Short mmCIF file of C-alpha atoms in Angstrom, two decimals:
data_model
loop_
_atom_site.label_atom_id
_atom_site.label_comp_id
_atom_site.label_asym_id
_atom_site.label_seq_id
_atom_site.Cartn_x
_atom_site.Cartn_y
_atom_site.Cartn_z
CA MET A 1150 -30.01 48.23 46.68
CA THR A 1151 -28.82 45.05 47.64
CA LYS A 1152 -29.28 44.16 51.41
CA HIS A 1153 -25.55 43.80 52.99
CA THR A 1154 -24.55 42.94 56.22
CA TRP A 1155 -21.64 45.15 56.99
CA GLN A 1156 -19.82 44.16 59.82
CA PHE A 1157 -18.97 47.69 61.16
CA ALA A 1158 -22.28 48.28 61.80
CA PRO A 1159 -23.13 46.80 65.13
CA LYS A 1160 -20.06 48.38 66.46
CA PHE A 1161 -21.32 51.90 65.83
CA ARG A 1162 -24.62 51.80 67.95
CA ARG A 1163 -25.73 55.09 69.71
CA GLY A 1164 -22.75 55.24 72.38
CA ALA A 1165 -21.27 52.63 71.75
CA PHE A 1166 -18.11 53.81 72.50
CA GLY A 1167 -16.81 55.59 76.46
CA TRP A 1168 -14.20 58.55 76.67
CA ARG A 1169 -11.05 56.87 75.16
CA SER A 1170 -10.49 57.63 71.63
CA ASP A 1171 -7.91 54.73 71.09
CA LEU A 1172 -10.77 52.12 70.35
CA PRO A 1173 -12.98 54.09 68.46
CA ILE A 1174 -10.53 55.50 66.48
CA GLN A 1175 -9.34 51.67 65.40
CA CYS A 1176 -12.82 51.05 64.54
CA VAL A 1177 -13.10 54.15 62.14
CA LYS A 1178 -10.19 52.90 60.61
CA GLU A 1179 -11.50 49.28 60.24
CA ALA A 1180 -15.11 50.38 58.50
CA VAL A 1181 -13.22 52.70 56.33
CA SER A 1182 -11.29 49.67 55.19
CA GLU A 1183 -14.31 47.62 54.74
CA ILE A 1184 -15.97 49.75 52.65
CA LYS A 1185 -12.79 50.33 50.05
CA ALA A 1186 -12.53 46.69 49.75
CA MET A 1187 -16.24 46.44 48.98
CA ALA A 1188 -15.71 49.30 46.69
CA ARG A 1189 -13.31 47.03 44.47
CA LYS A 1190 -15.94 44.97 43.61
CA ASP A 1191 -19.08 46.97 43.91
CA PRO A 1192 -18.91 50.65 43.94
CA VAL A 1193 -22.83 51.50 44.53
CA LEU A 1194 -22.84 48.83 47.63
CA ALA A 1195 -19.63 50.63 48.87
CA ALA A 1196 -21.38 54.00 48.55
CA GLU A 1197 -24.40 52.68 50.52
CA GLY A 1198 -22.26 51.51 53.48
CA ALA A 1199 -20.44 54.84 53.10
CA VAL A 1200 -23.70 56.54 53.81
CA VAL A 1201 -24.12 54.40 56.91
CA LEU A 1202 -21.21 54.84 58.58
CA LEU A 1203 -21.43 58.74 58.49
CA GLU A 1204 -25.01 58.46 59.66
CA LYS A 1205 -23.48 56.35 62.74
CA LEU A 1206 -20.36 58.31 63.23
CA SER A 1207 -21.99 61.07 65.56
CA PRO A 1208 -24.04 59.13 67.76
CA ALA A 1209 -21.45 56.42 68.04
CA LEU A 1210 -18.75 58.58 69.42
CA GLU A 1211 -20.76 60.94 71.41
CA GLN A 1212 -19.11 60.60 74.56
CA VAL A 1213 -15.45 59.99 73.44
CA ASP A 1214 -12.84 62.69 74.54
CA SER A 1215 -12.25 64.95 71.67
CA SER A 1216 -9.71 67.54 73.18
CA SER A 1217 -6.57 66.28 71.90
CA GLY A 1218 -7.93 66.16 68.49
CA ALA A 1219 -7.16 62.54 67.90
CA ILE A 1220 -10.53 61.16 67.13
CA GLY A 1221 -11.40 64.41 65.07
CA ALA A 1222 -8.49 64.13 62.85
CA ALA A 1223 -9.52 60.05 62.36
CA VAL A 1224 -13.40 61.01 61.24
CA ASN A 1225 -11.97 63.77 59.14
CA LYS A 1226 -9.76 61.33 57.29
CA ALA A 1227 -12.58 59.19 56.94
CA ILE A 1228 -14.87 61.76 55.59
CA ASP A 1229 -12.08 62.45 52.97
CA THR A 1230 -11.98 58.78 51.78
CA LEU A 1231 -15.73 57.99 51.56
CA VAL A 1232 -17.23 60.91 50.20
CA PRO A 1233 -15.22 59.98 46.66
CA ILE A 1234 -16.74 56.83 46.84
CA ILE A 1235 -20.07 58.36 47.50
CA ALA A 1236 -19.53 61.04 44.62
CA ALA A 1237 -18.53 57.94 42.19
CA ALA A 1238 -21.08 55.69 42.47
CA SER A 1239 -23.37 55.21 39.26
CA VAL A 1240 -26.91 55.40 40.59
CA ASP A 1241 -29.93 57.72 39.43
CA ALA A 1242 -30.76 60.65 40.57
CA GLY A 1243 -33.42 59.28 43.08
CA VAL A 1244 -30.85 57.25 44.91
CA ARG A 1245 -28.66 60.03 45.31
CA GLN A 1246 -31.07 62.21 46.16
CA ARG A 1247 -32.15 60.14 49.11
CA TRP A 1248 -28.72 59.48 49.88
CA LEU A 1249 -27.99 62.99 50.60
CA GLN A 1250 -31.60 63.44 52.30
CA ARG A 1251 -30.13 60.97 54.76
CA LEU A 1252 -26.62 62.58 55.18
CA TRP A 1253 -28.21 66.17 55.36
CA ALA A 1254 -30.08 64.51 58.45
CA ALA A 1255 -27.16 63.27 59.93
CA VAL A 1256 -25.27 66.36 59.75
CA GLU A 1257 -28.83 68.20 61.75
CA ASN A 1258 -28.69 65.66 64.21
CA ASP A 1259 -24.68 66.29 64.64
CA GLY A 1260 -24.82 67.53 68.50
CA MET A 1261 -21.00 67.37 68.65
CA SER A 1262 -20.20 68.43 65.29
CA CYS A 1263 -18.24 65.10 64.49
CA ILE A 1264 -19.17 65.10 60.56
CA GLU A 1265 -19.42 68.76 60.29
CA ALA A 1266 -17.00 68.74 57.54
CA LEU A 1267 -19.39 66.95 54.88
CA GLY A 1268 -20.98 70.32 54.11
CA GLU A 1269 -17.78 71.29 52.36
CA PHE A 1270 -18.03 68.46 49.99
CA TRP A 1271 -21.71 68.96 49.50
CA GLY A 1272 -21.12 69.87 45.73
CA ASP A 1273 -19.18 66.72 45.05
CA LEU A 1274 -21.76 64.30 46.66
CA CYS A 1275 -24.43 65.73 44.22
CA ALA A 1276 -22.37 64.19 41.56
CA THR A 1277 -24.52 65.80 38.79
CA PRO A 1278 -24.94 70.13 38.51
CA GLU A 1279 -28.46 69.58 38.17
CA ILE A 1280 -28.77 68.00 41.58
CA ALA A 1281 -26.66 70.81 43.15
CA VAL A 1282 -28.58 73.35 41.93
CA ALA A 1283 -31.69 71.70 43.71
CA TRP A 1284 -29.64 72.04 46.64
CA ALA A 1285 -28.07 75.29 46.55
CA ASP A 1286 -31.43 76.61 45.78
CA GLU A 1287 -32.91 74.73 49.35
CA PHE A 1288 -30.24 76.64 51.22
CA LEU A 1289 -29.84 79.79 49.58
CA PRO A 1290 -33.03 81.54 51.31
CA GLY A 1291 -31.43 80.72 54.88
CA LEU A 1292 -27.95 82.18 53.94
CA GLU A 1293 -29.30 85.26 52.36
CA SER A 1294 -31.34 86.18 54.96
CA ALA A 1295 -28.08 85.37 57.38
CA TRP A 1296 -25.80 87.58 55.61
CA GLY A 1297 -28.43 90.14 55.10
CA SER A 1298 -29.44 91.15 58.52
CA ARG A 1299 -28.19 93.88 60.64
CA GLN A 1300 -25.18 94.01 62.06
CA GLY A 1301 -26.71 93.64 65.74
CA GLU A 1302 -29.00 90.74 64.32
CA ARG A 1303 -26.45 88.82 62.53
CA ARG A 1304 -26.56 84.72 63.15
CA TYR A 1305 -24.93 81.60 62.49
CA TYR A 1306 -25.86 79.56 59.53
CA GLY A 1307 -25.63 75.83 59.44
CA GLY A 1308 -25.82 75.35 55.96
CA THR A 1309 -23.26 77.99 54.91
CA SER A 1310 -20.71 76.03 53.82
CA THR A 1311 -22.75 73.65 51.56
CA CYS A 1312 -24.57 76.11 50.01
CA LEU A 1313 -21.30 77.47 48.74
CA ALA A 1314 -20.20 74.61 47.58
CA CYS A 1315 -23.34 73.95 45.45
CA LEU A 1316 -23.04 76.65 44.08
CA TYR A 1317 -19.62 75.84 42.83
CA ALA A 1318 -20.62 72.60 41.50
CA ALA A 1319 -23.42 73.90 39.61
CA GLY A 1320 -21.17 76.48 37.75
CA ARG A 1321 -22.92 79.56 39.25
CA TYR A 1322 -20.00 80.94 39.79
CA GLU A 1323 -21.45 84.99 39.64
CA GLN A 1324 -24.31 84.18 41.68
CA LEU A 1325 -21.73 82.83 43.95
CA LEU A 1326 -19.31 85.34 43.80
CA ALA A 1327 -22.15 88.29 43.99
CA LEU A 1328 -23.39 86.44 47.04
CA LEU A 1329 -20.12 86.41 48.74
CA GLU A 1330 -20.03 90.28 48.78
CA LYS A 1331 -22.92 90.12 51.20
CA ALA A 1332 -21.01 88.32 53.81
CA PRO A 1333 -20.73 90.18 57.15
CA PHE A 1334 -16.51 89.05 57.51
CA LYS A 1335 -14.09 87.68 55.20
CA TRP A 1336 -13.74 84.48 56.38
CA TRP A 1337 -11.27 82.55 54.04
CA ARG A 1338 -13.90 79.15 54.47
CA ASP A 1339 -16.08 81.00 52.65
CA ARG A 1340 -13.94 83.44 50.28
CA ARG A 1341 -12.03 80.38 49.29
CA TRP A 1342 -15.00 79.09 46.89
CA GLY A 1343 -14.75 82.91 45.59
CA VAL A 1344 -10.89 81.90 44.73
CA LYS A 1345 -12.19 78.60 42.90
CA ALA A 1346 -14.88 80.13 41.12
CA LEU A 1347 -12.55 82.80 39.51
CA VAL A 1348 -10.28 80.41 38.52
CA ALA A 1349 -12.82 78.48 37.01
CA MET A 1350 -14.05 81.60 34.99
CA GLY A 1351 -10.32 81.90 33.83
CA LYS A 1352 -9.72 84.81 35.52
CA ARG A 1353 -6.55 84.06 37.36
CA ALA A 1354 -5.15 87.17 38.17
CA GLU A 1355 -8.25 88.42 39.89
CA ALA A 1356 -8.85 85.07 41.52
CA LEU A 1357 -5.36 86.03 43.02
CA ARG A 1358 -5.94 89.27 44.16
CA TYR A 1359 -9.19 87.91 45.61
CA ALA A 1360 -7.39 85.30 47.87
CA GLU A 1361 -4.77 87.89 49.17
CA GLY A 1362 -7.28 89.84 49.75
CA SER A 1363 -9.15 87.12 52.55
CA ARG A 1364 -5.95 87.38 55.13
CA GLY A 1365 -7.31 88.20 58.33
CA LEU A 1366 -6.32 88.14 61.71
CA ASN A 1367 -7.28 84.82 62.34
CA ASP A 1368 -7.58 83.15 59.06
CA PRO A 1369 -5.20 80.02 58.13
CA VAL A 1370 -2.38 81.84 56.36
CA TRP A 1371 -0.46 78.75 54.88
CA GLN A 1372 -4.29 77.48 53.17
CA ILE A 1373 -4.22 80.94 51.52
CA ALA A 1374 -0.65 81.05 50.62
CA GLN A 1375 -1.28 77.13 49.50
CA ALA A 1376 -4.27 78.66 47.22
CA CYS A 1377 -2.03 81.36 45.44
CA GLU A 1378 0.77 79.13 44.88
CA THR A 1379 -1.64 76.78 43.17
CA ILE A 1380 -2.94 79.64 40.82
CA LEU A 1381 0.36 80.70 39.89
CA LEU A 1382 2.04 77.21 39.13
CA ASP A 1383 -0.80 76.21 37.45
CA SER A 1384 -0.16 79.22 35.21
CA GLY A 1385 3.56 78.34 34.84
CA LEU A 1386 4.84 80.44 37.17
CA ALA A 1387 6.66 78.48 39.42
CA GLU A 1388 9.50 81.19 40.28
CA GLU A 1389 6.84 83.78 40.95
CA ALA A 1390 5.21 81.34 43.27
CA TYR A 1391 8.59 80.27 44.80
CA LYS A 1392 9.42 83.85 46.05
CA ARG A 1393 6.16 84.87 47.11
CA PHE A 1394 4.61 81.53 48.53
CA ALA A 1395 6.69 78.84 48.82
CA LEU A 1396 7.82 79.37 52.50
CA GLU A 1397 4.30 79.69 53.54
CA ALA A 1398 2.59 77.15 51.83
CA ASN A 1399 4.66 74.16 52.92
CA GLN A 1400 5.06 74.42 56.15
CA GLY A 1401 5.42 70.54 57.48
CA THR A 1402 5.60 69.20 60.99
CA THR A 1403 9.22 69.32 60.96
CA TYR A 1404 11.89 71.29 59.50
CA LEU A 1405 13.07 68.54 57.64
CA ALA A 1406 9.74 67.81 56.03
CA THR A 1407 9.16 71.41 55.30
CA PHE A 1408 12.41 71.38 53.17
CA ARG A 1409 11.28 67.99 51.84
CA ALA A 1410 8.07 69.54 50.52
CA ILE A 1411 9.31 72.53 49.11
CA ALA A 1412 12.38 70.71 47.27
CA LYS A 1413 9.64 68.01 45.84
CA LYS A 1414 7.44 70.98 44.39
CA TYR A 1415 10.43 72.94 42.99
CA PRO A 1416 12.79 70.44 41.56
CA GLU A 1417 13.76 73.22 39.68
CA ILE A 1418 15.41 75.48 42.42
CA PRO A 1419 18.73 74.49 43.68
CA LYS A 1420 18.13 72.38 47.03
CA GLU A 1421 21.48 74.85 48.67
CA THR A 1422 18.93 78.00 47.49
CA ILE A 1423 16.18 76.11 49.24
CA LEU A 1424 17.84 75.65 52.07
CA ARG A 1425 19.62 78.77 52.87
CA ASP A 1426 16.00 80.69 52.10
CA LEU A 1427 14.51 78.69 54.63
CA VAL A 1428 17.34 79.78 56.81
CA ALA A 1429 16.55 83.27 56.60
CA SER A 1430 13.06 82.57 57.22
CA THR A 1431 13.41 81.63 60.95
CA PRO A 1432 16.42 83.49 62.27
CA GLY A 1433 17.68 82.34 65.49
CA ASN A 1434 16.87 78.28 64.83
CA GLU A 1435 19.17 78.55 62.27
CA GLY A 1436 20.45 75.19 63.44
CA LYS A 1437 17.24 73.56 63.15
CA TRP A 1438 17.52 73.04 59.17
CA PHE A 1439 20.55 70.95 60.15
CA ALA A 1440 19.08 67.99 59.35
CA ALA A 1441 17.46 69.01 55.94
CA ALA A 1442 21.01 70.48 54.89
CA LYS A 1443 22.59 66.86 55.73
CA ASP A 1444 19.49 65.09 54.29
CA ALA A 1445 19.63 67.08 50.71
CA GLY A 1446 23.56 66.05 50.63
CA VAL A 1447 24.52 69.78 51.26
CA PHE A 1448 27.26 69.23 53.56
CA GLU A 1449 28.78 72.82 53.05
CA VAL A 1450 25.81 74.20 54.50
CA ALA A 1451 24.98 71.34 56.97
CA ALA A 1452 28.46 72.19 58.52
CA GLU A 1453 27.70 75.78 58.81
CA LEU A 1454 24.59 75.41 60.43
CA ALA A 1455 26.18 72.83 63.27
CA ARG A 1456 28.05 75.51 63.99
CA HIS A 1457 24.80 77.60 65.40
CA ARG A 1458 23.57 77.41 69.24
CA SER A 1459 20.18 76.08 68.01
CA ALA A 1460 21.38 72.81 66.41
CA ASP A 1461 21.06 69.68 68.38
CA PRO A 1462 24.08 68.04 70.10
CA ARG A 1463 22.51 64.53 69.53
CA THR A 1464 21.65 65.27 65.87
CA LEU A 1465 24.65 66.58 65.37
CA THR A 1466 26.71 63.11 66.95
CA ARG A 1467 24.24 60.64 64.90
CA ALA A 1468 25.52 62.84 61.77
CA ALA A 1469 29.37 62.46 62.71
CA ARG A 1470 28.63 58.81 63.12
CA ASP A 1471 26.67 58.20 60.27
CA TYR A 1472 29.07 59.84 57.87
CA ALA A 1473 32.54 59.25 59.34
CA GLU A 1474 33.58 57.14 56.34
CA GLN A 1475 31.22 59.04 53.50
CA GLN A 1476 32.33 62.14 54.94
CA PRO A 1477 35.31 61.88 57.33
CA GLY A 1478 35.96 65.92 57.02
CA PHE A 1479 32.13 66.98 57.19
CA ALA A 1480 31.65 64.18 60.14
CA LEU A 1481 34.73 65.65 61.95
CA THR A 1482 33.48 68.81 61.79
CA VAL A 1483 29.88 67.94 62.99
CA GLY A 1484 31.07 65.86 65.67
CA LEU A 1485 33.59 68.61 67.29
CA ALA A 1486 30.20 71.11 67.03
CA ALA A 1487 28.13 68.38 68.66
CA LEU A 1488 31.35 68.66 71.85
CA HIS A 1489 31.60 72.60 71.90
CA TRP A 1490 27.23 72.66 72.29
CA MET A 1491 27.72 70.14 74.92
CA ALA A 1492 30.43 71.86 76.80
CA LEU A 1493 28.85 74.91 76.79
CA GLY A 1494 25.55 73.23 78.50
CA TYR A 1495 23.19 73.47 75.19
CA GLY A 1496 21.32 70.33 74.42
CA TYR A 1497 18.61 69.15 76.74
CA ASP A 1498 18.77 66.55 79.32
CA ILE A 1499 22.40 65.74 78.19
CA THR A 1500 23.80 63.01 79.92
CA GLY A 1501 27.84 61.36 79.91
CA GLY A 1502 26.89 58.82 77.72
CA ASP A 1503 25.88 61.48 74.94
CA VAL A 1504 29.04 63.49 75.72
CA LEU A 1505 31.08 59.78 74.91
CA ASP A 1506 29.15 58.98 71.71
CA ALA A 1507 30.31 62.47 70.16
CA TYR A 1508 33.93 61.73 71.52
CA MET A 1509 33.96 58.25 69.62
CA ALA A 1510 32.31 59.62 66.96
CA VAL A 1511 35.13 62.37 66.43
CA LEU A 1512 37.93 59.73 66.99
CA GLN A 1513 36.31 57.50 64.39
CA ALA A 1514 36.11 60.32 61.55
CA ALA A 1515 39.72 62.15 62.53
CA PRO A 1516 41.74 59.71 60.55
CA ALA A 1517 39.98 59.35 57.53
CA ALA A 1518 39.73 63.28 57.32
CA GLY A 1519 43.37 63.29 57.64
CA VAL A 1520 43.65 65.05 61.33
CA ALA A 1521 45.63 63.77 63.96
CA VAL A 1522 43.96 62.21 67.14
CA GLU A 1523 46.55 64.19 68.70
CA GLN A 1524 45.45 67.37 67.45
CA VAL A 1525 41.66 66.29 67.79
CA GLN A 1526 42.22 65.87 71.86
CA ALA A 1527 44.17 69.16 72.37
CA GLN A 1528 41.01 70.79 70.71
CA ILE A 1529 39.17 68.74 73.34
CA ARG A 1530 41.05 70.15 76.12
CA ASP A 1531 40.45 73.76 74.88
CA LEU A 1532 36.58 72.73 74.84
CA ILE A 1533 37.10 71.66 78.42
CA ALA A 1534 38.90 74.55 79.93
CA GLY A 1535 35.78 76.60 78.35
CA SER A 1536 33.12 74.49 79.36
CA HIS A 1537 29.89 75.68 81.18
CA PRO A 1538 30.78 77.20 84.69
CA GLY A 1539 29.48 74.92 87.56
CA SER A 1540 29.16 71.68 85.14
CA THR A 1541 31.64 69.09 85.87
CA LEU A 1542 30.12 66.26 83.17
CA PHE A 1543 32.16 67.29 80.15
CA GLU A 1544 35.23 67.10 82.49
CA THR A 1545 34.67 64.04 83.93
CA MET A 1546 33.78 62.06 80.56
CA LEU A 1547 36.61 63.41 78.80
CA GLY A 1548 39.42 64.71 80.75
CA GLN A 1549 41.72 61.52 81.98
CA ARG A 1550 40.60 60.32 77.46
CA VAL A 1551 42.62 63.64 76.50
CA GLY A 1552 45.19 63.85 78.79
CA LYS A 1553 43.85 66.48 80.90
#
């Protein structure tokens, strides 16, 4: 192996970082970038660098506060990037075995479970079925012993995911499925390998049943739904995949992100249909889908959602302002809806400026929508009359402007 001085290496000495996570996160990103740059020139050397970094991560990060999840997310993202680099390197079996031995030693000495996720990728890291078989045989006795113990003596076995991953990579599907039948609990993290094995065997219907049979109290429902959805999509059954699993499998960090994920995956489903299905799935929060409907250009649905109390008045105001010229009728409707909800006390920490913003957006949209300003002002006077008891903000900001 060519000797190379990695710039990241000195930064990842044992205990190099304090409790704050911002600096180590940045250093992890820089190290991964350095390795990725090397991969374009020398893939084998890059793979060696990836092994070096993974060896150093846990000792270097042992004092970092992980309570926020930020450092864990950064490390897992690094693992997702580094594993393919190691797996793709063209080296002989001896070099790869030495890499694997070094990585397993790092996993065993990982007191803070920093690189625990590596076990899930062990089959990829082995690169060949022959190496995967050797590692599977290494872990099988320990896993069979742990799962074969009497109920009161069952114990945790650290090589579980590694063993299952290697059996799958080695193509030993029947053995993998038989082993999973001995598991004391139906945990998705284990049974997902059974789903993958059944799919690889061409038994997609059985894989679907196996996945759905894995649902438990504490299992990640969205991951199971994703696996089922993928099976149906790969089988050409998009309509069934959408009806049964799309909503569970594509939950984003926001309502808009969820809609976009589903719309992208199912282009043949009308956007309005997707939106109405999503709205129906969240009773009481219908208005939260307003931004998704507006972003999709389904303005009729968006206008309906603006009338629901869960719609954010500020979001409605921005839409009224942005669409005053393009869609004046829509802008007027949502602008008045924003004022309506503000008058009733909805919206977080609403200020006088927010009320004025909505009012000005309505005045801008009204002429283009063919509605007289006097008619709009009359509606606002009615809103003032029915405003939230005890609140004078709405009348203070708009009373004189509308002639009340």
